[in-house]
PDB file of C-alpha atoms in Angstrom:
ATOM      1  CA  MET A 244     -35.367 204.410 131.639  1.00 45.00           C
ATOM      2  CA  GLY A 245     -38.764 204.289 133.339  1.00 47.00           C
ATOM      3  CA  ASP A 246     -40.385 202.748 130.257  1.00 44.00           C
ATOM      4  CA  ILE A 247     -37.596 200.111 130.096  1.00 40.00           C
ATOM      5  CA  LYS A 248     -38.094 199.181 133.745  1.00 48.00           C
ATOM      6  CA  HIS A 249     -41.796 198.958 133.176  1.00 47.00           C
ATOM      7  CA  ARG A 250     -41.310 196.630 130.185  1.00 49.00           C
ATOM      8  CA  ASP A 251     -38.920 194.462 132.188  1.00 48.00           C
ATOM      9  CA  LYS A 252     -41.579 194.135 134.904  1.00 61.00           C
ATOM     10  CA  GLU A 253     -44.211 193.191 132.360  1.00 68.00           C
ATOM     11  CA  ASN A 254     -41.828 190.502 130.944  1.00 84.00           C
ATOM     12  CA  ASP A 255     -40.849 189.087 134.250  1.00 94.00           C
ATOM     13  CA  PRO A 256     -42.524 185.661 134.634  1.00 96.00           C
ATOM     14  CA  ASP A 257     -41.634 185.274 138.302  1.00 97.00           C
ATOM     15  CA  ARG A 258     -43.441 188.555 138.983  1.00 96.00           C
ATOM     16  CA  MET A 259     -46.401 187.277 137.002  1.00 96.00           C
ATOM     17  CA  MET A 260     -46.489 184.125 139.147  1.00 97.00           C
ATOM     18  CA  ARG A 261     -46.350 186.179 142.347  1.00 96.00           C
ATOM     19  CA  LYS A 262     -49.212 188.272 141.108  1.00 95.00           C
ATOM     20  CA  GLY A 263     -51.221 185.179 140.398  1.00 95.00           C
ATOM     21  CA  ASP A 264     -50.412 183.590 143.751  1.00 95.00           C
ATOM     22  CA  LYS A 265     -51.353 186.792 145.589  1.00 93.00           C
ATOM     23  CA  LEU A 266     -54.769 186.752 143.963  1.00 94.00           C
ATOM     24  CA  THR A 267     -55.429 183.061 144.816  1.00 91.00           C
ATOM     25  CA  LYS A 268     -53.914 182.871 148.282  1.00 89.00           C
ATOM     26  CA  LEU A 269     -56.451 183.336 151.090  1.00 75.00           C
ATOM     27  CA  SER A 270     -55.613 185.712 153.905  1.00 71.00           C
ATOM     28  CA  LEU A 271     -57.268 187.876 156.582  1.00 62.00           C
ATOM     29  CA  THR A 272     -57.934 190.488 153.889  1.00 69.00           C
ATOM     30  CA  ARG A 273     -58.838 188.053 151.043  1.00 67.00           C
ATOM     31  CA  TRP A 274     -61.474 185.487 151.797  1.00 70.00           C
ATOM     32  CA  THR A 275     -61.976 184.158 148.229  1.00 85.00           C
ATOM     33  CA  SER A 276     -59.581 183.338 145.395  1.00 87.00           C
ATOM     34  CA  ASP A 277     -59.789 185.580 142.328  1.00 93.00           C
ATOM     35  CA  TRP A 278     -58.992 183.033 139.630  1.00 95.00           C
ATOM     36  CA  ALA A 279     -60.488 185.176 136.850  1.00 96.00           C
ATOM     37  CA  ARG A 280     -57.722 187.715 137.392  1.00 96.00           C
ATOM     38  CA  ALA A 281     -54.988 185.280 138.436  1.00 96.00           C
ATOM     39  CA  THR A 282     -55.232 182.774 135.538  1.00 97.00           C
ATOM     40  CA  PRO A 283     -54.074 185.227 132.822  1.00 97.00           C
ATOM     41  CA  TYR A 284     -50.978 185.966 134.898  1.00 97.00           C
ATOM     42  CA  TYR A 285     -50.149 182.210 135.072  1.00 97.00           C
ATOM     43  CA  GLU A 286     -50.695 181.873 131.330  1.00 97.00           C
ATOM     44  CA  GLN A 287     -48.402 184.810 130.575  1.00 97.00           C
ATOM     45  CA  ALA A 288     -45.825 183.393 132.990  1.00 98.00           C
ATOM     46  CA  ALA A 289     -45.952 179.985 131.279  1.00 98.00           C
ATOM     47  CA  ASN A 290     -45.224 181.516 127.834  1.00 97.00           C
ATOM     48  CA  LEU A 291     -42.388 183.731 129.199  1.00 97.00           C
ATOM     49  CA  PHE A 292     -40.763 180.830 131.075  1.00 97.00           C
ATOM     50  CA  LYS A 293     -40.810 178.743 127.866  1.00 97.00           C
ATOM     51  CA  ILE A 294     -39.178 181.551 125.914  1.00 96.00           C
ATOM     52  CA  ALA A 295     -36.487 181.804 128.614  1.00 96.00           C
ATOM     53  CA  LYS A 296     -36.189 177.955 128.439  1.00 97.00           C
ATOM     54  CA  LYS A 297     -36.970 177.584 132.160  1.00 98.00           C
ATOM     55  CA  THR A 298     -38.769 174.352 131.638  1.00 98.00           C
ATOM     56  CA  GLU A 299     -39.526 173.435 135.206  1.00 98.00           C
ATOM     57  CA  LYS A 300     -41.069 176.812 135.977  1.00 98.00           C
ATOM     58  CA  ALA A 301     -43.009 176.769 132.731  1.00 98.00           C
ATOM     59  CA  LYS A 302     -44.467 173.390 133.644  1.00 98.00           C
ATOM     60  CA  GLU A 303     -45.506 174.740 137.096  1.00 98.00           C
ATOM     61  CA  ALA A 304     -47.109 177.807 135.480  1.00 98.00           C
ATOM     62  CA  HIS A 305     -49.171 175.674 133.126  1.00 98.00           C
ATOM     63  CA  GLU A 306     -50.342 173.548 136.085  1.00 97.00           C
ATOM     64  CA  ARG A 307     -51.531 176.709 137.863  1.00 97.00           C
ATOM     65  CA  ALA A 308     -53.163 178.005 134.637  1.00 98.00           C
ATOM     66  CA  ALA A 309     -54.955 174.646 134.246  1.00 98.00           C
ATOM     67  CA  MET A 310     -56.192 174.825 137.831  1.00 97.00           C
ATOM     68  CA  GLY A 311     -57.423 178.383 137.117  1.00 97.00           C
ATOM     69  CA  GLN A 312     -59.270 177.356 133.978  1.00 97.00           C
ATOM     70  CA  GLU A 313     -60.912 174.486 135.899  1.00 97.00           C
ATOM     71  CA  ARG A 314     -62.097 176.925 138.597  1.00 96.00           C
ATOM     72  CA  LEU A 315     -63.446 179.162 135.826  1.00 97.00           C
ATOM     73  CA  ALA A 316     -65.509 176.214 134.502  1.00 97.00           C
ATOM     74  CA  SER A 317     -63.491 175.929 131.286  1.00 97.00           C
ATOM     75  CA  PRO A 318     -62.271 172.283 131.121  1.00 98.00           C
ATOM     76  CA  TRP A 319     -61.292 172.638 127.470  1.00 98.00           C
ATOM     77  CA  HIS A 320     -58.674 175.377 128.155  1.00 98.00           C
ATOM     78  CA  ALA A 321     -57.585 173.507 131.307  1.00 98.00           C
ATOM     79  CA  GLY A 322     -56.934 170.381 129.253  1.00 98.00           C
ATOM     80  CA  LYS A 323     -54.776 172.418 126.791  1.00 98.00           C
ATOM     81  CA  HIS A 324     -52.592 173.597 129.698  1.00 98.00           C
ATOM     82  CA  MET A 325     -52.346 170.069 131.094  1.00 98.00           C
ATOM     83  CA  GLU A 326     -51.064 168.829 127.701  1.00 98.00           C
ATOM     84  CA  SER A 327     -48.490 171.667 127.626  1.00 98.00           C
ATOM     85  CA  ALA A 328     -47.387 170.623 131.177  1.00 98.00           C
ATOM     86  CA  GLY A 329     -47.132 167.030 130.001  1.00 98.00           C
ATOM     87  CA  ALA A 330     -44.925 167.996 127.030  1.00 98.00           C
ATOM     88  CA  LEU A 331     -42.628 169.915 129.364  1.00 98.00           C
ATOM     89  CA  ALA A 332     -42.524 167.049 131.865  1.00 98.00           C
ATOM     90  CA  LYS A 333     -41.284 164.883 129.038  1.00 98.00           C
ATOM     91  CA  GLU A 334     -38.421 167.251 128.382  1.00 97.00           C
ATOM     92  CA  LEU A 335     -37.557 166.951 132.057  1.00 98.00           C
ATOM     93  CA  GLY A 336     -37.770 163.159 131.991  1.00 97.00           C
ATOM     94  CA  LEU A 337     -40.525 163.188 134.634  1.00 98.00           C
ATOM     95  CA  TRP A 338     -42.349 160.195 133.117  1.00 98.00           C
ATOM     96  CA  ASN A 339     -44.935 159.617 135.842  1.00 97.00           C
ATOM     97  CA  GLU A 340     -45.920 163.255 135.557  1.00 98.00           C
ATOM     98  CA  VAL A 341     -46.190 162.936 131.762  1.00 98.00           C
ATOM     99  CA  ALA A 342     -48.692 160.133 132.206  1.00 98.00           C
ATOM    100  CA  ASP A 343     -50.674 162.029 134.793  1.00 98.00           C
ATOM    101  CA  PHE A 344     -50.856 165.244 132.872  1.00 98.00           C
ATOM    102  CA  PHE A 345     -51.939 163.718 129.556  1.00 98.00           C
ATOM    103  CA  ARG A 346     -54.506 161.455 131.233  1.00 98.00           C
ATOM    104  CA  ARG A 347     -55.867 164.428 133.183  1.00 98.00           C
ATOM    105  CA  ALA A 348     -56.112 166.396 129.912  1.00 98.00           C
ATOM    106  CA  SER A 349     -58.136 163.596 128.360  1.00 98.00           C
ATOM    107  CA  GLU A 350     -60.491 163.634 131.350  1.00 98.00           C
ATOM    108  CA  LEU A 351     -60.938 167.402 131.024  1.00 98.00           C
ATOM    109  CA  TYR A 352     -61.764 167.069 127.346  1.00 98.00           C
ATOM    110  CA  ILE A 353     -64.431 164.440 128.214  1.00 97.00           C
ATOM    111  CA  GLU A 354     -65.846 166.858 130.771  1.00 97.00           C
ATOM    112  CA  SER A 355     -66.092 169.464 128.047  1.00 96.00           C
ATOM    113  CA  GLY A 356     -68.028 167.042 125.832  1.00 96.00           C
ATOM    114  CA  LYS A 357     -65.196 166.355 123.322  1.00 96.00           C
ATOM    115  CA  PRO A 358     -64.349 162.619 123.239  1.00 97.00           C
ATOM    116  CA  GLN A 359     -62.264 162.788 120.046  1.00 97.00           C
ATOM    117  CA  PRO A 360     -59.738 165.317 121.516  1.00 97.00           C
ATOM    118  CA  ALA A 361     -59.768 163.221 124.652  1.00 98.00           C
ATOM    119  CA  ALA A 362     -58.646 160.125 122.694  1.00 98.00           C
ATOM    120  CA  GLU A 363     -56.131 162.192 120.770  1.00 98.00           C
ATOM    121  CA  ALA A 364     -54.656 163.452 124.072  1.00 98.00           C
ATOM    122  CA  LEU A 365     -54.155 159.849 125.214  1.00 98.00           C
ATOM    123  CA  SER A 366     -52.498 159.006 121.898  1.00 98.00           C
ATOM    124  CA  ARG A 367     -50.117 161.960 122.272  1.00 98.00           C
ATOM    125  CA  GLY A 368     -49.434 160.889 125.839  1.00 98.00           C
ATOM    126  CA  GLY A 369     -48.601 157.324 124.570  1.00 98.00           C
ATOM    127  CA  ARG A 370     -46.127 158.718 122.092  1.00 98.00           C
ATOM    128  CA  ALA A 371     -44.535 160.885 124.723  1.00 98.00           C
ATOM    129  CA  LEU A 372     -44.125 157.872 127.048  1.00 98.00           C
ATOM    130  CA  GLU A 373     -42.811 155.310 124.574  1.00 98.00           C
ATOM    131  CA  ASP A 374     -39.127 155.746 125.616  1.00 95.00           C
ATOM    132  CA  GLY A 375     -39.639 156.364 129.342  1.00 97.00           C
ATOM    133  CA  LEU A 376     -42.601 154.228 130.395  1.00 98.00           C
ATOM    134  CA  PRO A 377     -43.481 151.923 127.441  1.00 98.00           C
ATOM    135  CA  ASP A 378     -45.994 149.818 129.394  1.00 97.00           C
ATOM    136  CA  GLU A 379     -47.849 152.977 130.438  1.00 98.00           C
ATOM    137  CA  ALA A 380     -47.685 154.105 126.821  1.00 98.00           C
ATOM    138  CA  VAL A 381     -49.445 150.873 125.748  1.00 98.00           C
ATOM    139  CA  LYS A 382     -52.180 151.487 128.295  1.00 98.00           C
ATOM    140  CA  MET A 383     -52.785 154.962 127.015  1.00 98.00           C
ATOM    141  CA  TYR A 384     -52.999 153.736 123.432  1.00 98.00           C
ATOM    142  CA  LEU A 385     -55.514 151.157 124.468  1.00 98.00           C
ATOM    143  CA  GLU A 386     -57.567 153.706 126.321  1.00 98.00           C
ATOM    144  CA  ALA A 387     -57.449 155.937 123.272  1.00 98.00           C
ATOM    145  CA  VAL A 388     -58.691 153.313 120.794  1.00 97.00           C
ATOM    146  CA  GLY A 389     -61.340 152.365 123.312  1.00 97.00           C
ATOM    147  CA  ILE A 390     -62.712 155.891 123.210  1.00 97.00           C
ATOM    148  CA  PHE A 391     -62.523 156.080 119.429  1.00 97.00           C
ATOM    149  CA  GLU A 392     -64.386 152.724 119.041  1.00 97.00           C
ATOM    150  CA  GLU A 393     -66.965 153.657 121.638  1.00 96.00           C
ATOM    151  CA  GLU A 394     -67.673 156.895 119.769  1.00 96.00           C
ATOM    152  CA  GLN A 395     -67.744 154.984 116.460  1.00 95.00           C
ATOM    153  CA  ARG A 396     -64.958 157.095 115.090  1.00 95.00           C
ATOM    154  CA  GLU A 397     -62.714 154.198 114.120  1.00 95.00           C
ATOM    155  CA  GLN A 398     -61.293 156.045 111.131  1.00 94.00           C
ATOM    156  CA  MET A 399     -59.716 158.535 113.526  1.00 96.00           C
ATOM    157  CA  ALA A 400     -57.963 155.711 115.442  1.00 97.00           C
ATOM    158  CA  PHE A 401     -55.853 154.411 112.561  1.00 97.00           C
ATOM    159  CA  ASP A 402     -52.719 156.221 113.692  1.00 97.00           C
ATOM    160  CA  THR A 403     -53.173 155.035 117.259  1.00 98.00           C
ATOM    161  CA  TYR A 404     -53.549 151.435 116.102  1.00 98.00           C
ATOM    162  CA  ARG A 405     -50.304 151.909 114.151  1.00 98.00           C
ATOM    163  CA  SER A 406     -48.456 153.361 117.094  1.00 98.00           C
ATOM    164  CA  ALA A 407     -49.641 150.639 119.457  1.00 98.00           C
ATOM    165  CA  THR A 408     -48.634 147.901 117.025  1.00 98.00           C
ATOM    166  CA  SER A 409     -45.264 149.397 116.509  1.00 98.00           C
ATOM    167  CA  LEU A 410     -44.615 149.687 120.193  1.00 98.00           C
ATOM    168  CA  TYR A 411     -45.693 146.078 120.794  1.00 98.00           C
ATOM    169  CA  ILE A 412     -43.202 144.997 118.182  1.00 98.00           C
ATOM    170  CA  LYS A 413     -40.426 147.066 119.792  1.00 98.00           C
ATOM    171  CA  LEU A 414     -41.270 145.358 123.094  1.00 98.00           C
ATOM    172  CA  GLN A 415     -41.250 141.960 121.338  1.00 98.00           C
ATOM    173  CA  ARG A 416     -44.853 141.352 122.376  1.00 98.00           C
ATOM    174  CA  TYR A 417     -45.701 139.819 119.056  1.00 98.00           C
ATOM    175  CA  THR A 418     -49.019 138.214 119.954  1.00 98.00           C
ATOM    176  CA  ASP A 419     -50.202 141.550 121.204  1.00 98.00           C
ATOM    177  CA  ALA A 420     -49.015 143.222 118.018  1.00 98.00           C
ATOM    178  CA  ALA A 421     -50.898 140.674 115.858  1.00 98.00           C
ATOM    179  CA  THR A 422     -54.040 141.130 117.987  1.00 98.00           C
ATOM    180  CA  MET A 423     -53.865 144.893 117.554  1.00 98.00           C
ATOM    181  CA  LEU A 424     -53.537 144.513 113.825  1.00 98.00           C
ATOM    182  CA  LEU A 425     -56.589 142.353 113.805  1.00 98.00           C
ATOM    183  CA  ARG A 426     -58.507 144.761 115.881  1.00 97.00           C
ATOM    184  CA  TRP A 427     -57.400 147.538 113.454  1.00 98.00           C
ATOM    185  CA  GLY A 428     -58.662 145.417 110.611  1.00 97.00           C
ATOM    186  CA  GLN A 429     -62.078 145.076 112.188  1.00 96.00           C
ATOM    187  CA  SER A 430     -62.276 148.847 112.552  1.00 97.00           C
ATOM    188  CA  ALA A 431     -61.194 149.322 108.939  1.00 97.00           C
ATOM    189  CA  ASP A 432     -64.011 146.918 107.909  1.00 96.00           C
ATOM    190  CA  LYS A 433     -66.562 149.106 109.715  1.00 95.00           C
ATOM    191  CA  CYS A 434     -65.144 152.170 107.885  1.00 95.00           C
ATOM    192  CA  LYS A 435     -65.221 150.359 104.508  1.00 95.00           C
ATOM    193  CA  ALA A 436     -61.445 150.858 104.296  1.00 96.00           C
ATOM    194  CA  THR A 437     -60.889 147.532 102.497  1.00 96.00           C
ATOM    195  CA  SER A 438     -57.280 148.217 101.493  1.00 96.00           C
ATOM    196  CA  THR A 439     -56.293 148.950 105.112  1.00 97.00           C
ATOM    197  CA  GLN A 440     -58.275 145.952 106.292  1.00 97.00           C
ATOM    198  CA  CYS A 441     -56.413 143.587 103.969  1.00 97.00           C
ATOM    199  CA  LYS A 442     -53.008 145.128 104.887  1.00 98.00           C
ATOM    200  CA  THR A 443     -53.577 144.600 108.583  1.00 98.00           C
ATOM    201  CA  CYS A 444     -54.750 140.989 108.014  1.00 98.00           C
ATOM    202  CA  VAL A 445     -51.578 139.980 106.154  1.00 98.00           C
ATOM    203  CA  GLY A 446     -49.585 141.985 108.672  1.00 98.00           C
ATOM    204  CA  ALA A 447     -50.883 139.816 111.524  1.00 98.00           C
ATOM    205  CA  VAL A 448     -49.836 136.649 109.591  1.00 98.00           C
ATOM    206  CA  ILE A 449     -46.357 138.089 109.032  1.00 98.00           C
ATOM    207  CA  VAL A 450     -45.999 139.025 112.687  1.00 98.00           C
ATOM    208  CA  TYR A 451     -46.852 135.456 113.766  1.00 98.00           C
ATOM    209  CA  LEU A 452     -44.283 134.043 111.329  1.00 98.00           C
ATOM    210  CA  TYR A 453     -41.657 136.415 112.569  1.00 98.00           C
ATOM    211  CA  ALA A 454     -42.434 135.176 116.092  1.00 98.00           C
ATOM    212  CA  GLN A 455     -41.861 131.647 114.808  1.00 97.00           C
ATOM    213  CA  ASP A 456     -45.376 130.691 115.576  1.00 97.00           C
ATOM    214  CA  PHE A 457     -46.242 128.896 112.293  1.00 97.00           C
ATOM    215  CA  LYS A 458     -49.345 127.190 113.721  1.00 97.00           C
ATOM    216  CA  GLN A 459     -50.878 130.467 114.825  1.00 98.00           C
ATOM    217  CA  ALA A 460     -49.962 132.099 111.498  1.00 98.00           C
ATOM    218  CA  GLU A 461     -51.696 129.309 109.697  1.00 97.00           C
ATOM    219  CA  GLN A 462     -54.742 129.388 111.894  1.00 97.00           C
ATOM    220  CA  CYS A 463     -54.954 133.156 111.576  1.00 98.00           C
ATOM    221  CA  GLN A 464     -54.784 132.920 107.778  1.00 97.00           C
ATOM    222  CA  ASN A 465     -57.525 130.277 107.814  1.00 97.00           C
ATOM    223  CA  ASP A 466     -59.790 132.429 109.903  1.00 97.00           C
ATOM    224  CA  LEU A 467     -59.145 135.560 107.832  1.00 97.00           C
ATOM    225  CA  SER A 468     -59.835 133.680 104.590  1.00 96.00           C
ATOM    226  CA  MET A 469     -63.497 133.538 105.722  1.00 96.00           C
ATOM    227  CA  ILE A 470     -63.629 137.368 105.215  1.00 95.00           C
ATOM    228  CA  ASP A 471     -64.787 137.883 101.605  1.00 95.00           C
ATOM    229  CA  ALA A 472     -62.846 141.121 101.065  1.00 95.00           C
ATOM    230  CA  TYR A 473     -59.600 139.577 102.234  1.00 96.00           C
ATOM    231  CA  PHE A 474     -60.154 136.241 100.461  1.00 96.00           C
ATOM    232  CA  GLN A 475     -60.298 138.056  97.119  1.00 96.00           C
ATOM    233  CA  SER A 476     -57.291 140.301  97.812  1.00 97.00           C
ATOM    234  CA  GLU A 477     -53.699 140.145  96.580  1.00 97.00           C
ATOM    235  CA  GLN A 478     -52.661 140.190 100.266  1.00 97.00           C
ATOM    236  CA  ASN A 479     -54.427 136.895 100.772  1.00 97.00           C
ATOM    237  CA  ARG A 480     -52.667 135.356  97.735  1.00 97.00           C
ATOM    238  CA  PHE A 481     -49.321 136.574  98.994  1.00 97.00           C
ATOM    239  CA  ALA A 482     -49.986 135.115 102.492  1.00 97.00           C
ATOM    240  CA  GLU A 483     -50.894 131.722 100.912  1.00 97.00           C
ATOM    241  CA  GLN A 484     -47.675 131.710  98.901  1.00 97.00           C
ATOM    242  CA  LEU A 485     -45.716 132.579 101.919  1.00 97.00           C
ATOM    243  CA  LEU A 486     -47.310 129.880 104.020  1.00 97.00           C
ATOM    244  CA  ASN A 487     -46.787 127.297 101.270  1.00 97.00           C
ATOM    245  CA  ALA A 488     -43.075 128.162 101.193  1.00 97.00           C
ATOM    246  CA  TYR A 489     -43.044 127.497 105.009  1.00 97.00           C
ATOM    247  CA  ARG A 490     -44.863 124.239 104.571  1.00 96.00           C
ATOM    248  CA  GLU A 491     -42.125 123.149 102.163  1.00 95.00           C
ATOM    249  CA  GLY A 492     -39.557 124.049 104.741  1.00 95.00           C
ATOM    250  CA  ASN A 493     -37.799 126.077 102.054  1.00 95.00           C
ATOM    251  CA  PRO A 494     -36.125 129.209 103.369  1.00 96.00           C
ATOM    252  CA  GLU A 495     -34.952 130.348  99.918  1.00 96.00           C
ATOM    253  CA  GLU A 496     -38.527 130.192  98.633  1.00 97.00           C
ATOM    254  CA  VAL A 497     -39.713 132.241 101.605  1.00 97.00           C
ATOM    255  CA  LYS A 498     -37.181 134.915 100.726  1.00 97.00           C
ATOM    256  CA  HIS A 499     -38.114 134.766  97.068  1.00 97.00           C
ATOM    257  CA  VAL A 500     -41.841 135.183  97.815  1.00 97.00           C
ATOM    258  CA  VAL A 501     -41.133 138.202  99.985  1.00 96.00           C
ATOM    259  CA  LYS A 502     -38.728 139.754  97.588  1.00 95.00           C
ATOM    260  CA  SER A 503     -40.765 139.256  94.439  1.00 94.00           C
ATOM    261  CA  SER A 504     -44.124 140.404  95.822  1.00 91.00           C
ATOM    262  CA  GLY A 505     -45.329 143.927  95.258  1.00 91.00           C
ATOM    263  CA  VAL A 506     -47.664 143.525  98.260  1.00 94.00           C
ATOM    264  CA  ILE A 507     -44.841 144.022 100.760  1.00 94.00           C
ATOM    265  CA  ASN A 508     -43.956 147.510  99.550  1.00 93.00           C
ATOM    266  CA  HIS A 509     -47.418 148.834 100.395  1.00 95.00           C
ATOM    267  CA  LEU A 510     -47.460 147.648 103.992  1.00 96.00           C
ATOM    268  CA  ASP A 511     -46.480 149.725 107.065  1.00 96.00           C
ATOM    269  CA  HIS A 512     -42.761 150.038 107.530  1.00 96.00           C
ATOM    270  CA  MET A 513     -42.816 148.130 110.790  1.00 96.00           C
ATOM    271  CA  ILE A 514     -44.330 145.092 108.998  1.00 97.00           C
ATOM    272  CA  ILE A 515     -41.946 145.450 106.009  1.00 97.00           C
ATOM    273  CA  ARG A 516     -38.983 145.331 108.336  1.00 97.00           C
ATOM    274  CA  LEU A 517     -40.261 142.002 109.776  1.00 98.00           C
ATOM    275  CA  ALA A 518     -41.209 140.506 106.462  1.00 97.00           C
ATOM    276  CA  LYS A 519     -37.693 141.186 104.984  1.00 96.00           C
ATOM    277  CA  GLN A 520     -36.161 139.151 107.893  1.00 97.00           C
ATOM    278  CA  LEU A 521     -38.265 136.019 107.153  1.00 97.00           C
ATOM    279  CA  PRO A 522     -37.754 133.193 107.692  1.00 97.00           C
ATOM    280  CA  VAL A 523     -36.591 133.460 111.322  1.00 96.00           C
ATOM    281  CA  GLY A 524     -34.908 130.305 112.609  1.00 93.00           C
ATOM    282  CA  ASP A 525     -34.900 126.862 111.028  1.00 93.00           C
ATOM    283  CA  ILE A 526     -38.099 125.931 109.223  1.00 93.00           C
ATOM    284  CA  SER A 527     -36.997 122.527 107.765  1.00 91.00           C
ATOM    285  CA  HIS A 528     -39.020 120.660 110.330  1.00 90.00           C
ATOM    286  CA  LEU A 529     -42.207 122.142 108.888  1.00 90.00           C
ATOM    287  CA  ALA A 530     -41.640 120.087 105.755  1.00 84.00           C
ATOM    288  CA  GLU A 531     -41.055 116.977 107.798  1.00 69.00           C
ATOM    289  CA  SER A 532     -44.281 117.455 109.794  1.00 70.00           C
ATOM    290  CA  SER A 533     -46.236 118.174 106.537  1.00 62.00           C
ATOM    291  CA  GLY A 534     -44.865 115.025 105.000  1.00 55.00           C
ATOM    292  CA  ALA A 535     -45.726 112.968 108.093  1.00 49.00           C
ATOM    293  CA  GLY A 536     -49.205 114.340 108.019  1.00 48.00           C
ATOM    294  CA  GLY A 537     -49.580 113.423 104.318  1.00 48.00           C
ATOM    295  CA  GLU A 538     -48.284 109.874 104.907  1.00 48.00           C
ATOM    296  CA  ALA A 539     -50.678 109.383 107.794  1.00 44.00           C
ATOM    297  CA  ALA A 540     -53.590 110.525 105.642  1.00 41.00           C
ATOM    298  CA  ALA A 541     -52.546 108.154 102.851  1.00 43.00           C
ATOM    299  CA  GLU A 542     -52.361 105.194 105.270  1.00 48.00           C
ATOM    300  CA  GLY A 543     -55.805 106.028 106.539  1.00 48.00           C
ATOM    301  CA  LEU A 544     -57.145 105.901 102.999  1.00 44.00           C
ATOM    302  CA  GLU A 545     -55.549 102.492 102.371  1.00 47.00           C
ATOM    303  CA  GLU A 546     -57.157 101.097 105.502  1.00 47.00           C
ATOM    304  CA  ASP A 547     -60.521 102.404 104.432  1.00 47.00           C
ATOM    305  CA  ASP A 548     -60.102 100.747 101.035  1.00 48.00           C
ATOM    306  CA  LEU A 549     -59.621  97.363 102.745  1.00 38.00           C
ATOM    307  CA  THR A 550     -62.842  97.538 104.618  1.00 39.00           C
TER     308      THR A 550
END
């Protein structure tokens, strides 16, 4: 019986927390906090609370453990506890705390001289926040890619570019989505990832078309065609065919170009979904405007001939 009671005490997370608090609380007999002895108690308590599915208490234990690791000059381990607290805060729907924990984890990783884990923590925080605080999630994604780019580790940012683009599309912020794709393309160019670069370029054109901004799609395609790798790609040829179908104001031709092209199947799913819904709205006016432009040009030529 004595052994059983002893094991119960050892597996009692509340008791672990009390032990930790006793070692860190100042009193008449304790003038300094003993974080070296207290922190392991908080860490054990966090694990035991999680096993017992006491999420709120587990979160608090991870917070205390993080504080202990900071006091012990170990920002790396403190950051790990902050991320754990953030994941538990997500389970509890405490969205503001989720943002605070993951951002603090990132700061701690920076303190420990590890920028890549810092950026990755922000990315994980963004994913955790997409449903609860999507605007904050966007900010965290942008902060993450900023760190990756500053550290010249663009290759490691590809998943974050993808997540940010997908979230922008969900939020119907199509211009931002296209801008993120183009930013991703620039990073892919730096990494010599030509295939990814071309896919993001045509993805931006598709996003503009889905947003019914033909002028911007056309301008984007013209600008991108100045990039040699893209100009020679099958993605560029597909984009030209697609834009020509739009210029004709022919919705059936747009659908045919999308359906018959093998390019589409190799794009990200978020872009495939948009492409398969093209054209959005009535595009017949595009043929009328193209025709009017052609007539105006012809009249100009005739006038020149007379002079």
